[in-house]
Coordinates of C-alpha atoms in Angstrom, one line a residue:
M1 CA 0.0 -0.4 -0.2
S2 CA 2.5 2.3 0.5
K3 CA 3.8 2.4 -2.9
L4 CA 0.1 3.2 -4.2
Y5 CA 0.3 6.7 -6.1
I6 CA -3.2 8.2 -6.5
P7 CA -2.9 11.1 -8.8
E8 CA -4.8 13.9 -7.5
N9 CA -8.4 14.6 -9.0
Y10 CA -8.1 11.4 -11.3
K11 CA -10.8 10.6 -13.8
S12 CA -10.6 7.9 -16.2
L13 CA -10.9 9.1 -19.4
L14 CA -12.4 5.8 -20.7
G15 CA -15.6 3.8 -19.1
T16 CA -14.8 0.0 -18.0
K17 CA -16.5 -1.0 -21.3
E18 CA -14.4 1.3 -23.8
T19 CA -11.5 0.7 -21.9
E20 CA -11.7 -3.2 -22.7
H21 CA -12.2 -2.4 -26.2
A22 CA -9.3 0.0 -26.5
I23 CA -7.5 -2.7 -25.2
V24 CA -8.0 -5.0 -27.9
M25 CA -7.5 -2.6 -30.4
I26 CA -4.0 -1.5 -29.1
K27 CA -2.8 -4.7 -29.0
D28 CA -3.8 -5.7 -32.6
F29 CA -2.4 -2.3 -33.8
F30 CA 1.2 -2.3 -32.0
Q31 CA 1.3 -6.2 -32.9
T32 CA 1.2 -5.8 -36.6
A33 CA 3.1 -2.5 -36.4
L34 CA 5.9 -4.2 -34.5
S35 CA 6.3 -7.5 -36.6
T36 CA 5.9 -5.8 -39.6
E37 CA 8.9 -3.0 -39.0
L38 CA 11.1 -5.8 -37.3
N39 CA 10.3 -8.4 -39.5
L40 CA 8.9 -10.9 -37.1
T41 CA 6.8 -13.8 -37.3
R42 CA 4.7 -15.1 -34.5
V43 CA 5.5 -18.2 -32.5
T44 CA 3.5 -19.8 -30.0
A45 CA 4.9 -19.5 -26.6
P46 CA 5.3 -22.1 -23.6
L47 CA 3.7 -20.9 -20.2
F48 CA 6.0 -23.3 -18.0
L49 CA 9.6 -24.7 -18.7
Q50 CA 11.3 -27.6 -17.3
A51 CA 13.4 -26.3 -13.9
G52 CA 16.9 -26.7 -14.0
T53 CA 17.7 -26.3 -18.3
G54 CA 18.7 -23.0 -17.6
L55 CA 16.4 -21.4 -19.9
N56 CA 13.9 -19.8 -17.8
D57 CA 14.6 -15.9 -16.7
D58 CA 16.4 -15.6 -13.4
L59 CA 15.7 -11.8 -13.1
N60 CA 17.6 -10.7 -10.6
G61 CA 18.7 -14.0 -9.3
V62 CA 16.7 -13.7 -6.0
E63 CA 13.0 -13.9 -7.6
V64 CA 12.0 -17.6 -6.7
P65 CA 9.1 -18.7 -9.9
V66 CA 6.3 -20.5 -9.6
N67 CA 7.2 -24.4 -9.8
F68 CA 4.9 -27.9 -9.9
N69 CA 5.6 -31.5 -10.3
V70 CA 4.1 -33.3 -13.3
K71 CA 2.9 -36.7 -11.9
D72 CA 2.6 -38.2 -15.7
M73 CA 6.8 -37.4 -15.9
G74 CA 7.5 -39.1 -12.9
G75 CA 7.4 -35.8 -10.6
V76 CA 9.6 -33.8 -13.0
N77 CA 9.7 -30.3 -11.8
M78 CA 8.3 -27.2 -13.9
E79 CA 8.9 -23.4 -13.3
I80 CA 5.7 -20.8 -14.6
V81 CA 7.9 -18.3 -17.0
Q82 CA 9.4 -15.2 -15.7
S83 CA 10.4 -14.3 -19.0
L84 CA 11.2 -16.1 -22.1
A85 CA 14.7 -13.9 -22.9
K86 CA 16.7 -17.1 -23.1
W87 CA 13.7 -19.3 -24.6
K88 CA 13.7 -17.3 -27.7
R89 CA 17.3 -16.9 -28.4
V90 CA 17.2 -21.1 -28.8
K91 CA 13.6 -20.6 -31.0
V92 CA 15.4 -18.6 -33.4
T93 CA 18.4 -20.7 -33.7
E94 CA 15.9 -24.1 -34.0
L95 CA 14.2 -22.3 -37.5
G96 CA 17.5 -21.2 -38.6
L97 CA 16.5 -17.7 -39.3
M98 CA 18.7 -15.0 -41.5
P99 CA 20.3 -11.7 -40.1
D100 CA 17.3 -9.1 -39.4
F101 CA 14.2 -11.7 -39.0
G102 CA 13.1 -12.8 -36.2
I103 CA 9.9 -13.7 -33.9
Y104 CA 8.1 -12.2 -31.5
T105 CA 5.3 -14.2 -29.4
D106 CA 2.7 -13.5 -26.1
M107 CA 4.5 -14.1 -22.8
N108 CA 2.3 -14.4 -20.1
A109 CA 4.2 -15.0 -16.8
I110 CA 3.8 -14.6 -13.1
R111 CA 6.3 -12.9 -10.9
P112 CA 5.5 -14.0 -7.2
D113 CA 8.1 -11.5 -5.6
E114 CA 7.2 -8.6 -7.3
E115 CA 6.5 -5.7 -5.0
L116 CA 2.6 -4.3 -6.0
D117 CA 2.2 -0.7 -6.6
N118 CA 0.8 1.3 -9.9
T119 CA 2.7 -0.6 -12.5
H120 CA 4.0 -3.8 -10.9
S121 CA 1.6 -6.9 -10.5
L122 CA 2.2 -10.4 -10.0
Y123 CA 0.9 -11.2 -13.6
V124 CA 2.8 -10.1 -16.6
D125 CA 2.0 -10.0 -19.8
Q126 CA 4.6 -8.7 -22.8
W127 CA 5.3 -9.3 -26.4
D128 CA 8.7 -11.0 -26.3
W129 CA 11.0 -10.5 -29.8
E130 CA 13.8 -11.7 -30.4
M131 CA 15.9 -11.5 -34.0
A132 CA 18.8 -12.9 -36.0
I133 CA 21.6 -10.4 -36.1
D134 CA 25.3 -10.9 -37.6
E135 CA 28.8 -10.2 -36.0
N136 CA 28.6 -6.7 -37.1
D137 CA 25.3 -6.0 -35.7
R138 CA 26.7 -6.5 -32.5
T139 CA 27.1 -2.2 -32.0
V140 CA 25.3 0.3 -30.2
M141 CA 24.8 1.9 -33.6
H142 CA 22.6 -1.4 -34.4
L143 CA 20.7 -1.0 -30.8
K144 CA 19.8 2.6 -31.6
E145 CA 18.5 2.0 -35.0
V146 CA 16.4 -1.2 -33.9
V147 CA 14.9 1.3 -30.7
C148 CA 13.9 3.8 -33.4
K149 CA 11.9 1.5 -35.4
I150 CA 10.3 0.6 -32.2
Y151 CA 9.9 4.1 -31.1
S152 CA 8.2 4.7 -34.7
C153 CA 5.8 2.2 -34.1
L154 CA 4.9 3.9 -30.6
K155 CA 4.3 7.4 -32.4
R156 CA 2.4 5.8 -34.8
L157 CA 0.3 3.9 -31.8
E158 CA -0.1 7.3 -30.0
F159 CA -1.7 8.7 -33.5
Y160 CA -4.2 5.9 -34.1
I161 CA -5.6 6.4 -30.4
Y162 CA -5.7 10.0 -30.9
D163 CA -8.0 9.2 -34.2
H164 CA -10.3 7.4 -32.1
Y165 CA -10.4 9.3 -28.6
D166 CA -9.7 13.0 -29.9
F167 CA -9.5 14.1 -26.5
I168 CA -6.1 11.7 -25.2
K169 CA -3.9 14.2 -27.0
P170 CA -0.6 12.9 -28.3
F171 CA 2.7 14.3 -26.4
L172 CA 5.5 12.3 -27.3
P173 CA 8.3 14.0 -28.7
Q174 CA 9.0 13.3 -32.7
K175 CA 12.6 11.6 -31.9
I176 CA 13.4 9.7 -28.9
T177 CA 16.9 10.9 -26.8
F178 CA 19.8 7.9 -26.1
V179 CA 21.8 8.6 -22.6
Y180 CA 24.2 6.3 -21.6
A181 CA 23.5 5.1 -17.4
D182 CA 27.0 6.3 -16.5
E183 CA 26.6 9.5 -18.3
L184 CA 23.3 10.2 -16.0
Q185 CA 25.1 8.7 -13.0
R186 CA 27.8 11.5 -13.6
R187 CA 25.0 14.5 -14.3
Y188 CA 23.1 13.6 -11.3
P189 CA 25.4 12.0 -8.6
D190 CA 23.2 13.0 -5.6
L191 CA 20.2 11.2 -7.0
T192 CA 19.0 7.6 -6.8
P193 CA 18.7 5.9 -10.6
K194 CA 15.1 6.4 -10.5
E195 CA 15.2 10.0 -9.6
R196 CA 17.6 10.1 -12.5
E197 CA 15.6 8.7 -14.6
N198 CA 12.8 10.9 -13.5
K199 CA 14.8 14.0 -14.2
I200 CA 15.8 13.2 -17.9
C201 CA 12.4 11.5 -18.9
Q202 CA 11.1 15.0 -17.8
Q203 CA 13.4 17.0 -19.7
Y204 CA 13.5 14.7 -23.0
G205 CA 9.7 13.2 -22.8
A206 CA 11.3 9.6 -24.3
V207 CA 14.5 8.0 -23.8
F208 CA 16.5 5.1 -23.9
L209 CA 18.7 4.7 -21.5
I210 CA 21.9 2.4 -22.6
G211 CA 23.8 -0.1 -20.1
I212 CA 21.7 -1.4 -17.5
G213 CA 23.5 -4.5 -15.3
G214 CA 27.0 -2.8 -15.6
K215 CA 29.1 -1.2 -13.3
L216 CA 29.2 2.4 -13.3
P217 CA 32.0 4.9 -12.3
D218 CA 30.8 4.5 -8.4
G219 CA 30.9 1.2 -8.3
S220 CA 27.1 0.8 -8.4
I221 CA 24.6 -0.5 -11.0
H222 CA 21.8 1.5 -12.6
D223 CA 19.7 -1.3 -12.3
G224 CA 19.8 -5.3 -12.0
R225 CA 19.8 -7.4 -15.0
A226 CA 20.5 -11.0 -15.4
P227 CA 24.0 -12.1 -16.4
D228 CA 22.9 -14.5 -19.3
Y229 CA 20.7 -12.8 -21.9
D230 CA 21.2 -9.3 -22.6
D231 CA 25.6 -8.0 -23.3
W232 CA 25.8 -5.2 -20.4
I233 CA 29.7 -5.7 -20.0
S234 CA 30.9 -5.1 -23.7
E235 CA 32.3 -1.9 -24.4
T236 CA 30.4 0.0 -27.0
G237 CA 33.5 1.4 -28.6
D238 CA 33.1 5.2 -27.6
G239 CA 34.0 5.1 -23.8
H240 CA 30.9 3.5 -22.7
R241 CA 29.7 -0.2 -21.8
G242 CA 26.4 -2.1 -22.3
L243 CA 24.6 -2.8 -25.5
N244 CA 21.1 -3.1 -23.7
G245 CA 18.8 -0.6 -22.2
D246 CA 15.2 0.5 -21.5
L247 CA 12.9 2.6 -23.1
L248 CA 11.3 5.0 -20.8
V249 CA 8.8 8.0 -21.6
W250 CA 7.4 10.5 -19.1
N251 CA 4.4 9.7 -17.8
P252 CA 1.8 12.5 -16.8
V253 CA -0.8 10.6 -15.2
L254 CA 1.9 9.5 -12.4
Q255 CA 4.2 12.1 -12.9
R256 CA 7.5 9.9 -13.4
A257 CA 9.3 8.4 -15.6
Y258 CA 7.4 5.1 -17.0
E259 CA 9.6 2.4 -18.4
L260 CA 7.9 0.5 -21.9
S261 CA 10.1 -1.6 -23.0
S262 CA 13.7 -3.8 -21.8
M263 CA 15.8 -5.1 -25.0
G264 CA 19.0 -5.8 -25.4
I265 CA 22.0 -7.3 -27.8
R266 CA 22.4 -10.9 -26.6
V267 CA 25.8 -12.3 -25.2
T268 CA 28.4 -14.1 -26.7
P269 CA 30.4 -17.1 -25.3
D270 CA 33.1 -14.6 -23.6
S271 CA 30.9 -12.0 -23.0
L272 CA 28.5 -14.6 -21.0
K273 CA 31.7 -15.5 -19.0
S274 CA 32.7 -12.4 -17.8
Q275 CA 29.3 -11.5 -16.6
L276 CA 28.5 -14.6 -14.8
K277 CA 32.0 -14.1 -13.0
E278 CA 31.2 -10.4 -12.4
R279 CA 27.3 -11.7 -10.6
G280 CA 29.4 -14.7 -8.8
C281 CA 27.2 -17.4 -10.4
E282 CA 29.8 -19.2 -12.8
E283 CA 27.8 -22.6 -11.7
R284 CA 25.3 -21.3 -14.4
S285 CA 27.6 -22.3 -16.9
K286 CA 26.7 -26.4 -16.6
L287 CA 23.1 -25.8 -17.4
S288 CA 21.9 -26.7 -20.6
F289 CA 21.2 -23.4 -22.1
H290 CA 24.6 -22.1 -21.3
K291 CA 26.5 -25.2 -22.6
M292 CA 25.0 -24.5 -26.0
L293 CA 25.8 -20.7 -25.7
L294 CA 29.3 -21.6 -24.5
D295 CA 29.6 -24.3 -27.4
G296 CA 28.9 -21.7 -30.0
K297 CA 25.4 -23.6 -30.9
L298 CA 22.9 -20.3 -30.4
S299 CA 22.8 -17.4 -32.9
L300 CA 23.7 -14.4 -32.3
T301 CA 20.3 -12.6 -31.8
M302 CA 19.2 -9.3 -30.1
G303 CA 15.5 -9.4 -28.4
G304 CA 13.3 -7.8 -25.7
G305 CA 10.3 -7.0 -24.3
I306 CA 7.7 -4.8 -24.6
G307 CA 4.6 -4.7 -22.0
Q308 CA 1.3 -5.1 -23.0
S309 CA -1.1 -3.8 -20.1
R310 CA 1.9 -1.2 -19.5
L311 CA 1.3 -0.1 -23.1
C312 CA -2.3 0.4 -22.8
M313 CA -1.7 2.1 -18.8
F314 CA 0.2 4.5 -20.6
F315 CA -1.6 4.9 -24.0
L316 CA -5.1 5.5 -21.9
R317 CA -3.8 7.5 -19.6
K318 CA -4.4 5.1 -16.8
A319 CA -3.3 5.8 -13.0
H320 CA -3.1 1.8 -12.1
I321 CA -1.8 -1.1 -14.2
G322 CA -4.8 -2.9 -12.5
E323 CA -7.2 -0.9 -15.0
T324 CA -5.7 -2.5 -18.0
Q325 CA -5.2 -6.4 -16.7
V326 CA -6.7 -8.4 -14.5
S327 CA -4.9 -9.4 -11.2
I328 CA -4.7 -9.7 -7.7
W329 CA -4.5 -7.2 -5.2
P330 CA -4.0 -6.5 -1.8
Q331 CA -7.5 -5.8 -0.2
D332 CA -6.7 -2.0 1.0
M333 CA -5.3 -1.4 -2.5
R334 CA -8.3 -2.0 -3.4
E335 CA -10.0 -0.3 -1.3
A336 CA -8.0 2.8 -1.8
C337 CA -8.2 2.5 -5.8
S338 CA -12.2 2.4 -5.3
K339 CA -12.4 5.4 -3.3
A340 CA -9.8 7.1 -5.8
G341 CA -12.1 6.2 -9.1
I342 CA -9.5 3.9 -10.1
A343 CA -11.5 0.7 -11.4
L344 CA -9.6 -2.2 -10.9
L345 CA -10.3 -4.6 -13.5

């Protein structure tokens, strides 16, 4: 409850029925825009993966996935996915896709350790995407090119919503601004990472923050990132580190920076070894996914996730993610939202 933010004089711009219709419109429009912009074909995704393979996303390494035993398979243990970051790379490899072609899927996850607030839920739904690249594409320049393509999809969606609901005014800037996490730390050394995000997003409106997970000049990290998918340790060639980042926008309803997407160029065998060592989890190299990667059996890829409920929440100017998805919330949070006119689905 302490993390719930109630905007002053909040009133939803759409009723519950209109909201449900708008959610369908947004999802249909955006996934078509994304798939055609990035050359992505849709694939079906798993809801659970076998434990002990290294395929499930470990997030920051402390979150415990929901798991269960399968009676008809001798009690083998399965885990509900936390994201498909590593599974997608295997899928792209199996399909034998050429560089600049990829896949996208509807990812549904459960994250029981999530701290519940306006933007975080036990239930996570996102478009997970992954594309094959070649060695020459492992550059920050190529990362920025793909980010710009995704941002153009967001701008088109913004107009699409305005065209249907002219009281939801467009305000995203024409171009996205690129900033390195170490630059941001040097610019605002006395602020926390979240406060830095608020500052930069309020200034520019839309920012891609590069280098999430690697050490900053003061030895800290901007935010956690697992060591076995995004490459956050490699040199970028311009004095910085990190081939990944977060796409952030300024949220006028919540009055703060708001993450819509996380993405990056994936690790090579060398960067995987370095990142496992830096995180102190070199034992993961014995898992089947990591063995395939270290043996050079997986395609070079880049990929990420784009929150579906988050996207709907942002473009419909909602105050709580529970207004665009069905999940479970503490009773005191439900009561506070109801009192403030925030209609949780």
